[in-house]
């Protein structure tokens, strides 16, 4: 018996008539009759007796039914599996992101993506930008989210969003009354910013030099969160990426844009030449939706 014969036999057993089987399979009645005739000839025994316009299964047909039912149960399971895979509701996905991204909008995107997908499993790694690039280049993770520059030929990059550093300071600070803080206004205030090894330090130094000022840098940090905490404890004004201020609760602190802005780009990175899986493509689309909902990404991008 081939799969088509299984299908016709199963449909007749379910409906009790050739007409009903044809309707169920969306084929003509003669085609069902032909398949049934060939099947019985091949098996050398009858499967149905015609009684009162209906097909009455023979004992042989009843003996076959449990195993045929099992075949169609497995086919239905395969169909559900393919639908779940196509819908991004099943599978595994490993992603990595720079620390403030992983603990900010990336964590929210992963959590909301898993909602309603009980068969989905995800790994989210929080690393430095060079570590994220290394993990993606070595194909240990499928997707990375980092700040430019990336500086690796082993990954493909795609712009996710454009952002800017900000001044993080107590709400009671005199400069907090300004909607935007001119860089020149920082000249007489203690400043907290990144260590020279950090990718953002180049942007900060360049902006300060172009503004013609040399503020007193009282503390240098490796990650934005440390700078924010120092600002909270009164060490100075933190010139950092303000994402963690949006993600966590820091009473009494505010972030103000700088003028001119100290801009940077955030990119998605993937192993070079590797196409997205269905679930990865759906996650990236979901991530963009989360960014739009939070006002971090303009509509239409």
PDB file of C-alpha atoms in Angstrom:
ATOM      1  CA  UNK A   1       0.000   0.000   0.000  1.00  0.00           C
ATOM      2  CA  UNK A   2       1.269   3.468  -0.855  1.00  0.00           C
ATOM      3  CA  UNK A   3       0.401   6.703   0.923  1.00  0.00           C
ATOM      4  CA  UNK A   4      -2.308   7.645  -1.568  1.00  0.00           C
ATOM      5  CA  UNK A   5      -4.029   4.287  -1.013  1.00  0.00           C
ATOM      6  CA  UNK A   6      -3.723   4.802   2.750  1.00  0.00           C
ATOM      7  CA  UNK A   7      -5.378   8.188   2.327  1.00  0.00           C
ATOM      8  CA  UNK A   8      -8.327   6.857   0.315  1.00  0.00           C
ATOM      9  CA  UNK A   9      -8.857   3.899   2.670  1.00  0.00           C
ATOM     10  CA  UNK A  10      -8.721   6.198   5.710  1.00  0.00           C
ATOM     11  CA  UNK A  11     -11.186   8.682   4.158  1.00  0.00           C
ATOM     12  CA  UNK A  12     -13.698   5.920   3.329  1.00  0.00           C
ATOM     13  CA  UNK A  13     -13.427   4.510   6.835  1.00  0.00           C
ATOM     14  CA  UNK A  14     -14.124   7.996   8.240  1.00  0.00           C
ATOM     15  CA  UNK A  15     -17.063   8.885   5.968  1.00  0.00           C
ATOM     16  CA  UNK A  16     -18.571   5.480   5.102  1.00  0.00           C
ATOM     17  CA  UNK A  17     -19.091   6.361   1.389  1.00  0.00           C
ATOM     18  CA  UNK A  18     -17.060   6.931  -1.762  1.00  0.00           C
ATOM     19  CA  UNK A  19     -18.839  10.266  -2.214  1.00  0.00           C
ATOM     20  CA  UNK A  20     -17.949  11.384   1.295  1.00  0.00           C
ATOM     21  CA  UNK A  21     -14.330  10.295   0.853  1.00  0.00           C
ATOM     22  CA  UNK A  22     -14.073  12.203  -2.453  1.00  0.00           C
ATOM     23  CA  UNK A  23     -15.433  15.339  -0.798  1.00  0.00           C
ATOM     24  CA  UNK A  24     -13.036  14.987   2.136  1.00  0.00           C
ATOM     25  CA  UNK A  25     -10.044  14.560  -0.178  1.00  0.00           C
ATOM     26  CA  UNK A  26     -11.249  17.207  -2.642  1.00  0.00           C
ATOM     27  CA  UNK A  27     -11.078  14.789  -5.586  1.00  0.00           C
ATOM     28  CA  UNK A  28     -13.625  13.187  -7.902  1.00  0.00           C
ATOM     29  CA  UNK A  29     -15.717  10.172  -6.935  1.00  0.00           C
ATOM     30  CA  UNK A  30     -14.426   8.031  -9.861  1.00  0.00           C
ATOM     31  CA  UNK A  31     -10.829   8.620  -8.766  1.00  0.00           C
ATOM     32  CA  UNK A  32     -11.623   7.313  -5.273  1.00  0.00           C
ATOM     33  CA  UNK A  33     -13.405   4.277  -6.723  1.00  0.00           C
ATOM     34  CA  UNK A  34     -10.432   3.562  -9.007  1.00  0.00           C
ATOM     35  CA  UNK A  35      -7.901   3.723  -6.167  1.00  0.00           C
ATOM     36  CA  UNK A  36     -10.081   1.471  -4.013  1.00  0.00           C
ATOM     37  CA  UNK A  37     -10.498  -1.045  -6.836  1.00  0.00           C
ATOM     38  CA  UNK A  38      -6.744  -1.210  -7.470  1.00  0.00           C
ATOM     39  CA  UNK A  39      -6.054  -1.493  -3.748  1.00  0.00           C
ATOM     40  CA  UNK A  40      -8.375  -4.454  -3.274  1.00  0.00           C
ATOM     41  CA  UNK A  41      -6.903  -6.135  -6.368  1.00  0.00           C
ATOM     42  CA  UNK A  42      -3.403  -5.625  -5.012  1.00  0.00           C
ATOM     43  CA  UNK A  43      -4.320  -6.967  -1.560  1.00  0.00           C
ATOM     44  CA  UNK A  44      -6.366  -9.870  -3.020  1.00  0.00           C
ATOM     45  CA  UNK A  45      -9.166  -9.385  -0.507  1.00  0.00           C
ATOM     46  CA  UNK A  46     -12.142  -7.085  -0.155  1.00  0.00           C
ATOM     47  CA  UNK A  47     -12.019  -4.122   2.193  1.00  0.00           C
ATOM     48  CA  UNK A  48     -15.662  -3.040   1.964  1.00  0.00           C
ATOM     49  CA  UNK A  49     -19.058  -4.542   1.253  1.00  0.00           C
ATOM     50  CA  UNK A  50     -21.725  -2.235  -0.175  1.00  0.00           C
ATOM     51  CA  UNK A  51     -24.803  -2.339   2.092  1.00  0.00           C
ATOM     52  CA  UNK A  52     -27.699   0.096   1.667  1.00  0.00           C
ATOM     53  CA  UNK A  53     -25.653   2.664  -0.218  1.00  0.00           C
ATOM     54  CA  UNK A  54     -22.834   2.658   2.334  1.00  0.00           C
ATOM     55  CA  UNK A  55     -19.560   0.779   2.444  1.00  0.00           C
ATOM     56  CA  UNK A  56     -19.389  -1.677   5.312  1.00  0.00           C
ATOM     57  CA  UNK A  57     -15.775  -2.424   6.390  1.00  0.00           C
ATOM     58  CA  UNK A  58     -14.770  -6.075   6.275  1.00  0.00           C
ATOM     59  CA  UNK A  59     -12.929  -7.674   9.201  1.00  0.00           C
ATOM     60  CA  UNK A  60      -9.719  -7.254   7.210  1.00  0.00           C
ATOM     61  CA  UNK A  61     -10.359  -3.512   6.915  1.00  0.00           C
ATOM     62  CA  UNK A  62     -11.045  -3.277  10.641  1.00  0.00           C
ATOM     63  CA  UNK A  63      -7.755  -5.082  11.296  1.00  0.00           C
ATOM     64  CA  UNK A  64      -5.867  -2.559   9.152  1.00  0.00           C
ATOM     65  CA  UNK A  65      -7.499   0.531  10.649  1.00  0.00           C
ATOM     66  CA  UNK A  66      -5.442   0.940  13.887  1.00  0.00           C
ATOM     67  CA  UNK A  67      -2.135   0.960  12.019  1.00  0.00           C
ATOM     68  CA  UNK A  68      -3.487   3.292   9.305  1.00  0.00           C
ATOM     69  CA  UNK A  69      -4.811   5.599  12.029  1.00  0.00           C
ATOM     70  CA  UNK A  70      -1.330   5.631  13.559  1.00  0.00           C
ATOM     71  CA  UNK A  71       0.181   6.667  10.223  1.00  0.00           C
ATOM     72  CA  UNK A  72      -2.198   9.622   9.901  1.00  0.00           C
ATOM     73  CA  UNK A  73      -1.670  10.620  13.511  1.00  0.00           C
ATOM     74  CA  UNK A  74       2.060  10.864  12.789  1.00  0.00           C
ATOM     75  CA  UNK A  75       1.395  12.827   9.594  1.00  0.00           C
ATOM     76  CA  UNK A  76      -0.787  15.245  11.537  1.00  0.00           C
ATOM     77  CA  UNK A  77       2.004  15.639  14.101  1.00  0.00           C
ATOM     78  CA  UNK A  78       4.499  16.390  11.323  1.00  0.00           C
ATOM     79  CA  UNK A  79       2.096  18.967   9.882  1.00  0.00           C
ATOM     80  CA  UNK A  80       1.769  20.661  13.269  1.00  0.00           C
ATOM     81  CA  UNK A  81       5.550  20.616  13.630  1.00  0.00           C
ATOM     82  CA  UNK A  82       6.074  22.302  10.263  1.00  0.00           C
ATOM     83  CA  UNK A  83       3.450  24.918  11.131  1.00  0.00           C
ATOM     84  CA  UNK A  84       5.174  25.624  14.466  1.00  0.00           C
ATOM     85  CA  UNK A  85       8.564  25.887  12.775  1.00  0.00           C
ATOM     86  CA  UNK A  86       7.168  28.191  10.084  1.00  0.00           C
ATOM     87  CA  UNK A  87       5.455  30.298  12.735  1.00  0.00           C
ATOM     88  CA  UNK A  88       8.561  30.574  14.910  1.00  0.00           C
ATOM     89  CA  UNK A  89       6.810  28.813  17.802  1.00  0.00           C
ATOM     90  CA  UNK A  90       9.287  25.946  18.051  1.00  0.00           C
ATOM     91  CA  UNK A  91      13.037  25.589  17.924  1.00  0.00           C
ATOM     92  CA  UNK A  92      16.149  26.943  19.594  1.00  0.00           C
ATOM     93  CA  UNK A  93      17.885  30.283  19.208  1.00  0.00           C
ATOM     94  CA  UNK A  94      21.129  31.550  20.694  1.00  0.00           C
ATOM     95  CA  UNK A  95      21.798  35.297  20.794  1.00  0.00           C
ATOM     96  CA  UNK A  96      24.408  37.523  22.416  1.00  0.00           C
ATOM     97  CA  UNK A  97      24.525  41.251  23.062  1.00  0.00           C
ATOM     98  CA  UNK A  98      26.695  43.909  24.642  1.00  0.00           C
ATOM     99  CA  UNK A  99      25.945  44.271  28.357  1.00  0.00           C
ATOM    100  CA  UNK A 100      23.531  47.261  28.374  1.00  0.00           C
ATOM    101  CA  UNK A 101      21.682  45.923  25.334  1.00  0.00           C
ATOM    102  CA  UNK A 102      21.340  42.387  26.737  1.00  0.00           C
ATOM    103  CA  UNK A 103      19.993  43.705  30.029  1.00  0.00           C
ATOM    104  CA  UNK A 104      17.762  46.309  28.405  1.00  0.00           C
ATOM    105  CA  UNK A 105      15.575  45.972  25.334  1.00  0.00           C
ATOM    106  CA  UNK A 106      17.095  42.610  24.341  1.00  0.00           C
ATOM    107  CA  UNK A 107      15.899  40.990  27.566  1.00  0.00           C
ATOM    108  CA  UNK A 108      12.410  42.434  27.015  1.00  0.00           C
ATOM    109  CA  UNK A 109      12.379  41.216  23.417  1.00  0.00           C
ATOM    110  CA  UNK A 110      13.447  37.681  24.395  1.00  0.00           C
ATOM    111  CA  UNK A 111      10.893  37.491  27.212  1.00  0.00           C
ATOM    112  CA  UNK A 112       7.992  38.677  25.058  1.00  0.00           C
ATOM    113  CA  UNK A 113       9.075  36.471  22.138  1.00  0.00           C
ATOM    114  CA  UNK A 114       8.934  33.390  24.382  1.00  0.00           C
ATOM    115  CA  UNK A 115       5.412  34.258  25.514  1.00  0.00           C
ATOM    116  CA  UNK A 116       2.974  32.026  23.640  1.00  0.00           C
ATOM    117  CA  UNK A 117       5.815  29.820  22.328  1.00  0.00           C
ATOM    118  CA  UNK A 118       6.052  27.002  24.888  1.00  0.00           C
ATOM    119  CA  UNK A 119       8.193  24.877  22.555  1.00  0.00           C
ATOM    120  CA  UNK A 120      10.775  27.628  22.067  1.00  0.00           C
ATOM    121  CA  UNK A 121      14.135  27.689  23.862  1.00  0.00           C
ATOM    122  CA  UNK A 122      16.511  30.668  23.805  1.00  0.00           C
ATOM    123  CA  UNK A 123      19.970  31.461  25.165  1.00  0.00           C
ATOM    124  CA  UNK A 124      20.877  35.118  25.816  1.00  0.00           C
ATOM    125  CA  UNK A 125      24.517  35.952  26.578  1.00  0.00           C
ATOM    126  CA  UNK A 126      25.584  39.304  28.036  1.00  0.00           C
ATOM    127  CA  UNK A 127      29.161  40.060  26.918  1.00  0.00           C
ATOM    128  CA  UNK A 128      31.543  42.782  25.812  1.00  0.00           C
ATOM    129  CA  UNK A 129      31.296  43.839  22.173  1.00  0.00           C
ATOM    130  CA  UNK A 130      34.533  42.010  21.151  1.00  0.00           C
ATOM    131  CA  UNK A 131      33.288  38.857  22.894  1.00  0.00           C
ATOM    132  CA  UNK A 132      29.949  39.052  21.066  1.00  0.00           C
ATOM    133  CA  UNK A 133      31.744  39.436  17.726  1.00  0.00           C
ATOM    134  CA  UNK A 134      33.954  36.423  18.517  1.00  0.00           C
ATOM    135  CA  UNK A 135      30.933  34.261  19.459  1.00  0.00           C
ATOM    136  CA  UNK A 136      29.132  35.156  16.228  1.00  0.00           C
ATOM    137  CA  UNK A 137      32.231  34.709  14.045  1.00  0.00           C
ATOM    138  CA  UNK A 138      32.813  31.244  15.521  1.00  0.00           C
ATOM    139  CA  UNK A 139      29.103  30.420  15.006  1.00  0.00           C
ATOM    140  CA  UNK A 140      28.548  29.790  18.712  1.00  0.00           C
ATOM    141  CA  UNK A 141      25.554  32.141  18.521  1.00  0.00           C
ATOM    142  CA  UNK A 142      23.263  32.943  15.603  1.00  0.00           C
ATOM    143  CA  UNK A 143      22.799  36.649  16.276  1.00  0.00           C
ATOM    144  CA  UNK A 144      24.728  39.389  18.020  1.00  0.00           C
ATOM    145  CA  UNK A 145      23.712  42.962  18.867  1.00  0.00           C
ATOM    146  CA  UNK A 146      26.570  45.397  19.444  1.00  0.00           C
ATOM    147  CA  UNK A 147      27.647  48.988  18.969  1.00  0.00           C
ATOM    148  CA  UNK A 148      29.819  50.021  16.061  1.00  0.00           C
ATOM    149  CA  UNK A 149      32.626  49.704  15.127  1.00  0.00           C
ATOM    150  CA  UNK A 150      32.700  45.918  14.727  1.00  0.00           C
ATOM    151  CA  UNK A 151      35.990  45.475  12.886  1.00  0.00           C
ATOM    152  CA  UNK A 152      35.646  41.842  11.809  1.00  0.00           C
ATOM    153  CA  UNK A 153      35.425  40.400   8.309  1.00  0.00           C
ATOM    154  CA  UNK A 154      33.930  37.162   9.641  1.00  0.00           C
ATOM    155  CA  UNK A 155      30.479  38.648  10.297  1.00  0.00           C
ATOM    156  CA  UNK A 156      27.780  40.455   8.337  1.00  0.00           C
ATOM    157  CA  UNK A 157      26.386  43.646   9.883  1.00  0.00           C
ATOM    158  CA  UNK A 158      22.971  45.258   9.579  1.00  0.00           C
ATOM    159  CA  UNK A 159      21.973  48.599  11.078  1.00  0.00           C
ATOM    160  CA  UNK A 160      19.492  48.216  13.918  1.00  0.00           C
ATOM    161  CA  UNK A 161      19.233  51.771  15.282  1.00  0.00           C
ATOM    162  CA  UNK A 162      21.045  55.068  15.747  1.00  0.00           C
ATOM    163  CA  UNK A 163      21.469  56.385  19.279  1.00  0.00           C
ATOM    164  CA  UNK A 164      23.563  58.877  21.244  1.00  0.00           C
ATOM    165  CA  UNK A 165      25.388  59.116  24.535  1.00  0.00           C
ATOM    166  CA  UNK A 166      23.781  61.279  27.202  1.00  0.00           C
ATOM    167  CA  UNK A 167      24.598  63.133  30.373  1.00  0.00           C
ATOM    168  CA  UNK A 168      23.295  61.189  33.367  1.00  0.00           C
ATOM    169  CA  UNK A 169      23.030  63.357  36.479  1.00  0.00           C
ATOM    170  CA  UNK A 170      20.875  63.939  39.562  1.00  0.00           C
ATOM    171  CA  UNK A 171      17.526  65.601  38.891  1.00  0.00           C
ATOM    172  CA  UNK A 172      18.543  68.298  41.394  1.00  0.00           C
ATOM    173  CA  UNK A 173      21.658  69.276  39.437  1.00  0.00           C
ATOM    174  CA  UNK A 174      21.450  72.790  37.869  1.00  0.00           C
ATOM    175  CA  UNK A 175      22.149  71.397  34.376  1.00  0.00           C
ATOM    176  CA  UNK A 176      19.229  68.944  34.714  1.00  0.00           C
ATOM    177  CA  UNK A 177      16.861  71.862  34.074  1.00  0.00           C
ATOM    178  CA  UNK A 178      18.092  72.011  30.474  1.00  0.00           C
ATOM    179  CA  UNK A 179      16.390  69.932  27.777  1.00  0.00           C
ATOM    180  CA  UNK A 180      19.765  69.497  26.076  1.00  0.00           C
ATOM    181  CA  UNK A 181      23.129  70.030  27.754  1.00  0.00           C
ATOM    182  CA  UNK A 182      25.737  71.888  25.656  1.00  0.00           C
ATOM    183  CA  UNK A 183      29.085  70.135  25.835  1.00  0.00           C
ATOM    184  CA  UNK A 184      30.685  73.472  26.716  1.00  0.00           C
ATOM    185  CA  UNK A 185      28.585  73.549  29.900  1.00  0.00           C
ATOM    186  CA  UNK A 186      30.522  70.550  31.222  1.00  0.00           C
ATOM    187  CA  UNK A 187      33.783  72.509  31.492  1.00  0.00           C
ATOM    188  CA  UNK A 188      33.364  73.325  35.189  1.00  0.00           C
ATOM    189  CA  UNK A 189      31.815  70.036  36.331  1.00  0.00           C
ATOM    190  CA  UNK A 190      33.371  66.693  37.311  1.00  0.00           C
ATOM    191  CA  UNK A 191      32.763  64.104  34.585  1.00  0.00           C
ATOM    192  CA  UNK A 192      32.541  60.316  34.584  1.00  0.00           C
ATOM    193  CA  UNK A 193      33.065  58.444  31.329  1.00  0.00           C
ATOM    194  CA  UNK A 194      34.602  55.331  29.812  1.00  0.00           C
ATOM    195  CA  UNK A 195      38.117  53.964  30.014  1.00  0.00           C
ATOM    196  CA  UNK A 196      40.235  54.525  26.873  1.00  0.00           C
ATOM    197  CA  UNK A 197      39.857  50.840  25.947  1.00  0.00           C
ATOM    198  CA  UNK A 198      36.092  51.219  25.626  1.00  0.00           C
ATOM    199  CA  UNK A 199      34.732  51.772  22.110  1.00  0.00           C
ATOM    200  CA  UNK A 200      32.690  54.788  23.273  1.00  0.00           C
ATOM    201  CA  UNK A 201      35.682  56.682  24.685  1.00  0.00           C
ATOM    202  CA  UNK A 202      36.823  57.657  21.185  1.00  0.00           C
ATOM    203  CA  UNK A 203      33.432  59.296  20.536  1.00  0.00           C
ATOM    204  CA  UNK A 204      33.548  61.161  23.865  1.00  0.00           C
ATOM    205  CA  UNK A 205      37.111  62.461  23.380  1.00  0.00           C
ATOM    206  CA  UNK A 206      36.364  63.544  19.817  1.00  0.00           C
ATOM    207  CA  UNK A 207      33.226  65.448  20.858  1.00  0.00           C
ATOM    208  CA  UNK A 208      34.967  67.193  23.769  1.00  0.00           C
ATOM    209  CA  UNK A 209      37.917  68.174  21.562  1.00  0.00           C
ATOM    210  CA  UNK A 210      35.603  69.602  18.903  1.00  0.00           C
ATOM    211  CA  UNK A 211      33.791  71.580  21.629  1.00  0.00           C
ATOM    212  CA  UNK A 212      37.181  72.957  22.725  1.00  0.00           C
ATOM    213  CA  UNK A 213      36.875  71.863  26.357  1.00  0.00           C
ATOM    214  CA  UNK A 214      38.828  69.639  28.734  1.00  0.00           C
ATOM    215  CA  UNK A 215      36.504  68.838  31.636  1.00  0.00           C
ATOM    216  CA  UNK A 216      37.863  67.197  34.772  1.00  0.00           C
ATOM    217  CA  UNK A 217      37.338  63.446  34.311  1.00  0.00           C
ATOM    218  CA  UNK A 218      37.150  62.149  37.881  1.00  0.00           C
ATOM    219  CA  UNK A 219      36.258  58.529  37.134  1.00  0.00           C
ATOM    220  CA  UNK A 220      36.550  56.107  34.228  1.00  0.00           C
ATOM    221  CA  UNK A 221      34.453  52.968  33.837  1.00  0.00           C
ATOM    222  CA  UNK A 222      34.222  49.901  31.642  1.00  0.00           C
ATOM    223  CA  UNK A 223      30.415  49.714  31.427  1.00  0.00           C
ATOM    224  CA  UNK A 224      27.610  52.279  31.444  1.00  0.00           C
ATOM    225  CA  UNK A 225      25.946  50.886  34.572  1.00  0.00           C
ATOM    226  CA  UNK A 226      29.003  51.673  36.705  1.00  0.00           C
ATOM    227  CA  UNK A 227      29.035  55.246  35.426  1.00  0.00           C
ATOM    228  CA  UNK A 228      25.340  55.617  36.211  1.00  0.00           C
ATOM    229  CA  UNK A 229      25.891  54.308  39.745  1.00  0.00           C
ATOM    230  CA  UNK A 230      28.760  56.765  40.286  1.00  0.00           C
ATOM    231  CA  UNK A 231      26.524  59.605  39.132  1.00  0.00           C
ATOM    232  CA  UNK A 232      23.829  58.400  41.515  1.00  0.00           C
ATOM    233  CA  UNK A 233      26.294  58.575  44.416  1.00  0.00           C
ATOM    234  CA  UNK A 234      27.330  62.107  43.501  1.00  0.00           C
ATOM    235  CA  UNK A 235      30.705  61.549  41.849  1.00  0.00           C
ATOM    236  CA  UNK A 236      29.871  63.710  38.837  1.00  0.00           C
ATOM    237  CA  UNK A 237      28.026  63.842  35.515  1.00  0.00           C
ATOM    238  CA  UNK A 238      28.220  60.528  33.638  1.00  0.00           C
ATOM    239  CA  UNK A 239      28.712  60.735  29.876  1.00  0.00           C
ATOM    240  CA  UNK A 240      27.496  57.255  29.034  1.00  0.00           C
ATOM    241  CA  UNK A 241      25.044  55.248  26.967  1.00  0.00           C
ATOM    242  CA  UNK A 242      21.758  55.827  28.894  1.00  0.00           C
ATOM    243  CA  UNK A 243      19.977  52.571  28.065  1.00  0.00           C
ATOM    244  CA  UNK A 244      20.371  51.099  31.559  1.00  0.00           C
ATOM    245  CA  UNK A 245      18.657  54.182  32.989  1.00  0.00           C
ATOM    246  CA  UNK A 246      15.581  53.225  30.913  1.00  0.00           C
ATOM    247  CA  UNK A 247      15.801  49.556  31.867  1.00  0.00           C
ATOM    248  CA  UNK A 248      16.316  49.823  35.628  1.00  0.00           C
ATOM    249  CA  UNK A 249      14.880  52.049  38.323  1.00  0.00           C
ATOM    250  CA  UNK A 250      17.259  54.820  39.400  1.00  0.00           C
ATOM    251  CA  UNK A 251      15.213  57.297  41.485  1.00  0.00           C
ATOM    252  CA  UNK A 252      16.561  60.804  41.359  1.00  0.00           C
ATOM    253  CA  UNK A 253      18.600  60.393  38.171  1.00  0.00           C
ATOM    254  CA  UNK A 254      17.811  61.807  34.734  1.00  0.00           C
ATOM    255  CA  UNK A 255      19.408  61.552  31.308  1.00  0.00           C
ATOM    256  CA  UNK A 256      19.752  64.633  29.127  1.00  0.00           C
ATOM    257  CA  UNK A 257      20.826  64.638  25.450  1.00  0.00           C
ATOM    258  CA  UNK A 258      24.104  66.336  24.644  1.00  0.00           C
ATOM    259  CA  UNK A 259      24.463  69.242  22.227  1.00  0.00           C
ATOM    260  CA  UNK A 260      25.931  68.513  19.744  1.00  0.00           C
ATOM    261  CA  UNK A 261      24.941  64.838  20.014  1.00  0.00           C
ATOM    262  CA  UNK A 262      27.582  62.161  20.528  1.00  0.00           C
ATOM    263  CA  UNK A 263      26.038  59.641  18.135  1.00  0.00           C
ATOM    264  CA  UNK A 264      26.731  55.967  17.517  1.00  0.00           C
ATOM    265  CA  UNK A 265      25.120  53.047  15.695  1.00  0.00           C
ATOM    266  CA  UNK A 266      23.885  49.716  17.003  1.00  0.00           C
ATOM    267  CA  UNK A 267      24.071  46.800  14.581  1.00  0.00           C
ATOM    268  CA  UNK A 268      22.916  43.229  14.217  1.00  0.00           C
ATOM    269  CA  UNK A 269      25.729  40.809  13.392  1.00  0.00           C
ATOM    270  CA  UNK A 270      25.446  37.327  11.920  1.00  0.00           C
ATOM    271  CA  UNK A 271      28.009  34.738  10.791  1.00  0.00           C
ATOM    272  CA  UNK A 272      29.120  35.795   7.305  1.00  0.00           C
ATOM    273  CA  UNK A 273      27.087  34.253   4.495  1.00  0.00           C
ATOM    274  CA  UNK A 274      24.680  32.397   6.790  1.00  0.00           C
ATOM    275  CA  UNK A 275      20.964  32.764   5.934  1.00  0.00           C
ATOM    276  CA  UNK A 276      18.491  33.379   8.750  1.00  0.00           C
ATOM    277  CA  UNK A 277      16.435  30.487  10.033  1.00  0.00           C
ATOM    278  CA  UNK A 278      12.691  31.110  10.138  1.00  0.00           C
ATOM    279  CA  UNK A 279      12.762  31.553  13.896  1.00  0.00           C
ATOM    280  CA  UNK A 280      15.683  33.994  13.717  1.00  0.00           C
ATOM    281  CA  UNK A 281      13.955  36.096  11.058  1.00  0.00           C
ATOM    282  CA  UNK A 282      10.828  36.253  13.225  1.00  0.00           C
ATOM    283  CA  UNK A 283      12.842  37.203  16.298  1.00  0.00           C
ATOM    284  CA  UNK A 284      14.603  40.040  14.469  1.00  0.00           C
ATOM    285  CA  UNK A 285      11.213  41.363  13.305  1.00  0.00           C
ATOM    286  CA  UNK A 286       9.928  41.084  16.883  1.00  0.00           C
ATOM    287  CA  UNK A 287      12.995  42.926  18.217  1.00  0.00           C
ATOM    288  CA  UNK A 288      12.312  45.817  15.857  1.00  0.00           C
ATOM    289  CA  UNK A 289       8.678  45.884  17.028  1.00  0.00           C
ATOM    290  CA  UNK A 290       9.867  46.130  20.649  1.00  0.00           C
ATOM    291  CA  UNK A 291      12.188  49.023  19.759  1.00  0.00           C
ATOM    292  CA  UNK A 292       9.372  50.850  17.958  1.00  0.00           C
ATOM    293  CA  UNK A 293       7.048  50.342  20.932  1.00  0.00           C
ATOM    294  CA  UNK A 294       9.675  51.863  23.235  1.00  0.00           C
ATOM    295  CA  UNK A 295      10.210  54.831  20.937  1.00  0.00           C
ATOM    296  CA  UNK A 296      13.797  53.838  20.171  1.00  0.00           C
ATOM    297  CA  UNK A 297      13.131  53.095  16.502  1.00  0.00           C
ATOM    298  CA  UNK A 298      11.084  55.345  14.201  1.00  0.00           C
ATOM    299  CA  UNK A 299       7.987  53.913  12.552  1.00  0.00           C
ATOM    300  CA  UNK A 300       8.724  52.375   9.151  1.00  0.00           C
ATOM    301  CA  UNK A 301      12.241  51.261  10.081  1.00  0.00           C
TER     302      UNK A 301
END
